[in-house]
């Protein structure tokens, strides 16, 4: 919906610029064949219009219809390119965040492993009365698992 509103606003501004390029006020458009300057004001303020109204206004302002349509379609292509660029940047950012999460997870696992290796070292297990003095180190670790 936002894209449609942006496009409509662009078309409205385009038509307003065409009128101003002619040097006409809204009221003067009636003198040149437009039926209602108040309706034109609504159009220039973003009211949705039919394609036929767009054609009539282009004719009123003496603008080649192909040129006007090319400008509106190039505007749409430009918007699509910008939207695709935003999506691609968003994908890259998500990928960077995911890689950062994975790296953080790897570091956390390494810290845990180092901590466990320190806690369950042979010296700690051998000297701990819970495991007993005559039990082999590997058997003591098996008890922990």
Steps between C-alpha positions, in 0.01 A plus 500: 500500500782737583653455154166582338472818704857596411429446132175697519680784677770495235240519218318780682825695538588430136166645382539801729850564360362482145239763584754725667738459204221648287483787747131436571316531826233244583229750401670575167475131406125551456572771241710247307230232493505324837150467646560556874804650669391365842509144365846570359608622843385169652693309235814700571455427871502124439145399414495185293419554133409287202735442213264701281532802732878464485482496118276809496735693728800406288313623194402822680864569589620402151713212621566201276316212662781256423745726685266531799445124514873436466569734790242322719621152401866598553397629842340160573814316380714724718280424800522127430880520480513688830266246662711209374812674628336542843400133503852392404652719770255354751600147394867586539438651843307190611782281370757707694291473817462125455874459446563710810260279701675187375841641588377598845358151546833343397685720747255414777537127428878536503486686835277227644731230375803677646316545830397136510851389412629708789237374744526137403873482466671183610639675807154620612334162447786301653503710816123509541382254770170454316673289234723301729876459487518161325285588197670568166457850353301378195259313730457813708409701191252231398328546837461870426335432165 
